[in-house]
Short mmCIF file of N, CA and C in Angstrom, two decimals:
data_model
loop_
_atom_site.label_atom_id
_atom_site.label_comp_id
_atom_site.label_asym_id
_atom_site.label_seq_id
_atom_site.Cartn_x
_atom_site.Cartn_y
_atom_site.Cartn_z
N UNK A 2 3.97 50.43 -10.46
CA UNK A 2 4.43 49.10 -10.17
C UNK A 2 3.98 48.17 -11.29
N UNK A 3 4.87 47.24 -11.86
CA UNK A 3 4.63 46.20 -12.98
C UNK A 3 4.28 44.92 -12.44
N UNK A 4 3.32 44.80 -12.98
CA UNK A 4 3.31 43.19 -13.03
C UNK A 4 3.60 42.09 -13.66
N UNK A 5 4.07 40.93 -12.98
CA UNK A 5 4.55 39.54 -13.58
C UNK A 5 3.84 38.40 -13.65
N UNK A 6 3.56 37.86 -14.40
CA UNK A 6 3.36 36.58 -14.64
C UNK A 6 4.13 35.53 -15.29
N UNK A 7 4.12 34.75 -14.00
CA UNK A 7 4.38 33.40 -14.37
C UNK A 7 3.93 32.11 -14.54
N UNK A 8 4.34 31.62 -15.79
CA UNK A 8 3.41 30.46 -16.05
C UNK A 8 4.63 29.31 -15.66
N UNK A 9 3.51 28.52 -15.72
CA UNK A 9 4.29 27.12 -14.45
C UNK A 9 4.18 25.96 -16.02
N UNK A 10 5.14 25.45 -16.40
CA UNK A 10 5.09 24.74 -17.51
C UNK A 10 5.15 23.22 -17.18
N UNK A 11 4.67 22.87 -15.36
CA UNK A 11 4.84 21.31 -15.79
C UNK A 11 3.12 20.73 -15.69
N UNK A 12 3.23 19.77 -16.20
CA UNK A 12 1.99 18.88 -16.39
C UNK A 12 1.09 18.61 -15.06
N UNK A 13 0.28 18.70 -15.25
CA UNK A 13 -0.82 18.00 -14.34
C UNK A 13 -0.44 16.39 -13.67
N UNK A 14 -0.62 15.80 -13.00
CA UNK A 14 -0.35 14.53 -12.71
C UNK A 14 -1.51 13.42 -13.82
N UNK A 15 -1.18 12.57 -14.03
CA UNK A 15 -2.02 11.47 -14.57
C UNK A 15 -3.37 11.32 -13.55
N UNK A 16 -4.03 10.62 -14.24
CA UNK A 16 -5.18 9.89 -13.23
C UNK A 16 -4.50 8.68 -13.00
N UNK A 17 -5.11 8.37 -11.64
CA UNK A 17 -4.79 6.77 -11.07
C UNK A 17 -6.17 6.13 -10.62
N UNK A 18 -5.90 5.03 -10.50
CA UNK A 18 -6.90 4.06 -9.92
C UNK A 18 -6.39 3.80 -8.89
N UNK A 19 -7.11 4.67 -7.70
CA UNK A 19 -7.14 4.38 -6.10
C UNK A 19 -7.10 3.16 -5.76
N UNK A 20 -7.38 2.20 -6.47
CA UNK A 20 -8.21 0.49 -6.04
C UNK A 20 -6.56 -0.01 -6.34
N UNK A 21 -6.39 -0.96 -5.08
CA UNK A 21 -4.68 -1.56 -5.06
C UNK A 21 -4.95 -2.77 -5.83
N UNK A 22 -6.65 -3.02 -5.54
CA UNK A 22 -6.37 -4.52 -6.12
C UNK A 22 -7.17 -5.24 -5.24
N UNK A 23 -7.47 -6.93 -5.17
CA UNK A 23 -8.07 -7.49 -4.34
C UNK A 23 -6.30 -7.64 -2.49
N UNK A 24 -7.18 -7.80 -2.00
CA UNK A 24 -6.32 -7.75 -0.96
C UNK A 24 -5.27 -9.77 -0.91
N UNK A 25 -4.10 -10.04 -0.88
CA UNK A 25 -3.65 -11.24 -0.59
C UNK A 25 -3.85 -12.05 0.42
N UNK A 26 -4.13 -11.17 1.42
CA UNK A 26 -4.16 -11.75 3.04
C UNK A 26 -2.55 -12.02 3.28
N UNK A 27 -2.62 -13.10 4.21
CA UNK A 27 -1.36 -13.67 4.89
C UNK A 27 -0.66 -14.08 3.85
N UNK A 28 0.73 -14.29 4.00
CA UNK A 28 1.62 -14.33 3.15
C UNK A 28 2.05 -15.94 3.09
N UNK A 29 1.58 -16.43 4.18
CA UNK A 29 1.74 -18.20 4.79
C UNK A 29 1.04 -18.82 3.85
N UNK A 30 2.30 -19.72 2.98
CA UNK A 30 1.26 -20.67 2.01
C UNK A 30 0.68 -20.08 0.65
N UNK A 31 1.35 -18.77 0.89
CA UNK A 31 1.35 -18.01 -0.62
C UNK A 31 2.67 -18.56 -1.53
N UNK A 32 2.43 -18.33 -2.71
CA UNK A 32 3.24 -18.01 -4.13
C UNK A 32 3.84 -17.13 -4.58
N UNK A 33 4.87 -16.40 -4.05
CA UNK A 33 5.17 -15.11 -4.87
C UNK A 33 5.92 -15.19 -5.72
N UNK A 34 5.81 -14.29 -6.90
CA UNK A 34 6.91 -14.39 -8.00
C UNK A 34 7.39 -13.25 -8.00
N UNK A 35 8.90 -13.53 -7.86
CA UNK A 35 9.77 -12.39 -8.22
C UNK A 35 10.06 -12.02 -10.00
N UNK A 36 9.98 -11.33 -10.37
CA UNK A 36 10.01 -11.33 -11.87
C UNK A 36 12.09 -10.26 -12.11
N UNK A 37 12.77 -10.85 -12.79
CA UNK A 37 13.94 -9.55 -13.12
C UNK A 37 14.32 -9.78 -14.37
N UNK A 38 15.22 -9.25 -14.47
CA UNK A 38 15.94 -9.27 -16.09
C UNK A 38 17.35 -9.01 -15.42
N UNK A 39 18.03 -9.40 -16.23
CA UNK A 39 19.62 -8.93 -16.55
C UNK A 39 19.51 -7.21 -17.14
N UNK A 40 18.92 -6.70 -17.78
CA UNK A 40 19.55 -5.62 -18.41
C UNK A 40 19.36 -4.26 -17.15
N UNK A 41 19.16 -4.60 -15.92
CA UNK A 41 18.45 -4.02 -15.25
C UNK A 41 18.85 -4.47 -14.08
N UNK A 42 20.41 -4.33 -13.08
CA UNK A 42 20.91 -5.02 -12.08
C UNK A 42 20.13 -5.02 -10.94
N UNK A 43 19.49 -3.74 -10.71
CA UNK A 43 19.02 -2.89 -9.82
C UNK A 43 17.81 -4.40 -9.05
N UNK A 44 17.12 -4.88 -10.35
CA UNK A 44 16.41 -5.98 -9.70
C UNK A 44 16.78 -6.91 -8.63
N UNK A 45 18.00 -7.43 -8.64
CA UNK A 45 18.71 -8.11 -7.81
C UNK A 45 19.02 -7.59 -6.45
N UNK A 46 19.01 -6.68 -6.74
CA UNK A 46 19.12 -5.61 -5.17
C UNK A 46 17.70 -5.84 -3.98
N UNK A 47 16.88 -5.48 -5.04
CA UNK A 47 15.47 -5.53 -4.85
C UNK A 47 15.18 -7.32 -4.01
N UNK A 48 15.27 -7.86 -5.18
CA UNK A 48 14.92 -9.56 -4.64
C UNK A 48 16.20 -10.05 -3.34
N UNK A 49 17.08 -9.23 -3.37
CA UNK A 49 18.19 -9.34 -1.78
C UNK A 49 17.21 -9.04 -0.76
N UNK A 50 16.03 -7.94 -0.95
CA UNK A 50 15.94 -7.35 0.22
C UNK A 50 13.93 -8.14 0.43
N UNK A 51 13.83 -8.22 -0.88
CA UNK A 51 12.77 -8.61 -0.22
C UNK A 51 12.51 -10.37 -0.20
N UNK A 52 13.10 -10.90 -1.24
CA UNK A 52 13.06 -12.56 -0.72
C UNK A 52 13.23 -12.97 0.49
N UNK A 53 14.15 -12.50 1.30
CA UNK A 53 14.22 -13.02 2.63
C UNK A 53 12.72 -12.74 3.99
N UNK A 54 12.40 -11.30 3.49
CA UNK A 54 11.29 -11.26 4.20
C UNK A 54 9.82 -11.86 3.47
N UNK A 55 10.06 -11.71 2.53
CA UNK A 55 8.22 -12.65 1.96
C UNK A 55 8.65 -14.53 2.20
N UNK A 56 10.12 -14.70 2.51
CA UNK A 56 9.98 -16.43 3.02
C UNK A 56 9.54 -16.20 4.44
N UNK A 57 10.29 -15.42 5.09
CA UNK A 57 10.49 -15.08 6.68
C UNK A 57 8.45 -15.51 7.17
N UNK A 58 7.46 -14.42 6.17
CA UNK A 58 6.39 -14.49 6.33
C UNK A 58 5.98 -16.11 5.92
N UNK A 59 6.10 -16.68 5.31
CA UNK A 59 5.95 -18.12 5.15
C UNK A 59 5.40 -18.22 3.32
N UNK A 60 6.17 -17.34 2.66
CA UNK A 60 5.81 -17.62 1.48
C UNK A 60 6.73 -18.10 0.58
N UNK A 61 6.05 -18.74 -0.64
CA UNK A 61 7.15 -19.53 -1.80
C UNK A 61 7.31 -18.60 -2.24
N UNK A 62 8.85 -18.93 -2.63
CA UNK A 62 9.38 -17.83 -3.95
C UNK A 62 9.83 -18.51 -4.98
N UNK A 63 9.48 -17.86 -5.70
CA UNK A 63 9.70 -18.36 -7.37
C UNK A 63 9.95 -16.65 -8.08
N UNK A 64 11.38 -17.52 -8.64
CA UNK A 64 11.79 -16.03 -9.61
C UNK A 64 12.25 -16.59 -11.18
N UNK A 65 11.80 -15.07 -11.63
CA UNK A 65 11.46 -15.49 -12.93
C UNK A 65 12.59 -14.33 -13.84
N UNK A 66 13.44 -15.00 -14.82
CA UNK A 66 14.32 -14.07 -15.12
C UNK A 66 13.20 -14.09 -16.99
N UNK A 67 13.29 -12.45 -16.91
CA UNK A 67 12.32 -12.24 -17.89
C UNK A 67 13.42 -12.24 -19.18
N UNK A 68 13.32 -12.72 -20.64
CA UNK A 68 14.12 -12.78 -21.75
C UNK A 68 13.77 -11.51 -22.69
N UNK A 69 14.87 -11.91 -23.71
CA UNK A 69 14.25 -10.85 -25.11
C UNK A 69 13.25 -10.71 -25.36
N UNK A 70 12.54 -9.66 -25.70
CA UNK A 70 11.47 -9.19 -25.93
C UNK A 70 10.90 -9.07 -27.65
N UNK A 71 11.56 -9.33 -28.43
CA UNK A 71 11.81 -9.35 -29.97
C UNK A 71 11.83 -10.58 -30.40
N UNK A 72 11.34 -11.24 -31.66
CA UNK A 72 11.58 -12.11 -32.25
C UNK A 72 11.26 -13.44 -31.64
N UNK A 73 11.87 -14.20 -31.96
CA UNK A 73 11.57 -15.75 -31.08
C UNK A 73 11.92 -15.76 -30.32
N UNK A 74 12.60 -14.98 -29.56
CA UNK A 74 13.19 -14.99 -27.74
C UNK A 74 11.75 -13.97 -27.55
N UNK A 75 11.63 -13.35 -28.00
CA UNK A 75 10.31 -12.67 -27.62
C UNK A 75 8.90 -13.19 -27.52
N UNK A 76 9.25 -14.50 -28.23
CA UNK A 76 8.05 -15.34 -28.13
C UNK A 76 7.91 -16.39 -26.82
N UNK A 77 9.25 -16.87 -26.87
CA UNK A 77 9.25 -17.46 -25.56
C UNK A 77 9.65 -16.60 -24.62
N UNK A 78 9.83 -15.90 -24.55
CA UNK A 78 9.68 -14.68 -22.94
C UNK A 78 7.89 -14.87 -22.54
N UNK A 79 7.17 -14.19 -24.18
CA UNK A 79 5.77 -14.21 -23.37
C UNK A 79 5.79 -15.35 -23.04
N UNK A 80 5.48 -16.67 -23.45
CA UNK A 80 5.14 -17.55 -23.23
C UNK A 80 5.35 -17.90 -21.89
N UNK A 81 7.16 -17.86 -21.41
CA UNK A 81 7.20 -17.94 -19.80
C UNK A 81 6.45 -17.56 -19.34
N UNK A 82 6.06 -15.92 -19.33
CA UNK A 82 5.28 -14.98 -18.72
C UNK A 82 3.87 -15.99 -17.85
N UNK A 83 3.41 -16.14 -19.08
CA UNK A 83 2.05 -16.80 -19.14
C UNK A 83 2.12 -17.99 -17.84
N UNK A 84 3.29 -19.13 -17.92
CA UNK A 84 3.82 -19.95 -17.14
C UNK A 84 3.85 -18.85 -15.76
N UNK A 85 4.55 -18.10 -15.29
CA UNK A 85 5.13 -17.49 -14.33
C UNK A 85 3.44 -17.16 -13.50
N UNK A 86 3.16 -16.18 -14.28
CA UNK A 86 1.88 -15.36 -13.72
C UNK A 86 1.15 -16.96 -13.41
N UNK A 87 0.25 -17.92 -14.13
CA UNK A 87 -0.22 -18.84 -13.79
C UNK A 87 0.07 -19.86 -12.15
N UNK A 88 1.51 -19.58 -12.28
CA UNK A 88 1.86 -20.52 -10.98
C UNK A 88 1.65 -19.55 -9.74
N UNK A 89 1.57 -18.27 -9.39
CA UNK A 89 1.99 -17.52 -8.42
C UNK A 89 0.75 -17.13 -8.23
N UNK A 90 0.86 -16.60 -6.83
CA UNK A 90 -0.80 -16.25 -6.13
C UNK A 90 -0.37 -14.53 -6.10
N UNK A 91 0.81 -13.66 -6.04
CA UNK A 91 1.16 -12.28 -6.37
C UNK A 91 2.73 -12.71 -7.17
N UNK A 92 3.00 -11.58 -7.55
CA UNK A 92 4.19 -11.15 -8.13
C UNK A 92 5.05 -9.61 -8.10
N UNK A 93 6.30 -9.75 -7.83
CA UNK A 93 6.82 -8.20 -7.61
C UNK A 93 7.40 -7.88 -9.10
N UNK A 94 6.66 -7.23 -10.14
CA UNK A 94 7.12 -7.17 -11.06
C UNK A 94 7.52 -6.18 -11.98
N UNK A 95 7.53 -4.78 -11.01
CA UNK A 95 8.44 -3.74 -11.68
C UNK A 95 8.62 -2.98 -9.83
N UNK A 96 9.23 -1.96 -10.62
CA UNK A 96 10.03 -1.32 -9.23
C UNK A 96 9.41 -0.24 -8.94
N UNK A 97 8.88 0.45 -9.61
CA UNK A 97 7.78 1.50 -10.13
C UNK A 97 8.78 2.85 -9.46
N UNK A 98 9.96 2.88 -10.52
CA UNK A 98 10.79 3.77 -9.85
C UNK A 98 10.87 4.98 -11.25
#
């Protein structure tokens, strides 16, 4: 009888940091920022489904359409950034898909 081996060629998983973060509490009287872009419709889908429930909980929304990333639109993108993150107490800002 022969034997086989097989080797398994995918990667190990990354490490993560277990820690979510400090906790928000109640959502009443919070700031949230929605963050999207245009090149990327899928965001809009996203802020359909969840703007209505983070107001429902009693929170502000503020959305932030993110710009070019290059050059002087790239300069004022960060710069919003900086604006955006500053005003908001959380933010939904990738899809982690």
């Amino acid at each position: 009888m022969s034997r086989m081996r097989i080797l398994d060629p995918t990667a190990p998983p990354p490490a993560t940091d277990p820690d979510p973060g400090p906790d928000l509490g109640l959502l009443a009287g919070k700031t949230v920022g929605l963050r999207y872009d245009r090149a990327w419709r899928s965001w809009l889908w996203v802020i359909d489904e969840w703007e209505p429930r983070l107001t429902a909980a009693g929170a502000r929304i503020v959305r932030w359409e993110a710009g070019n990333r290059i050059g002087v639109d790239g300069e004022d993108t960060f710069s919003q950034l900086g604006v955006f993150a500053a005003d908001v107490d959380a933010a939904l800002v990738g899809l982690g898909n």
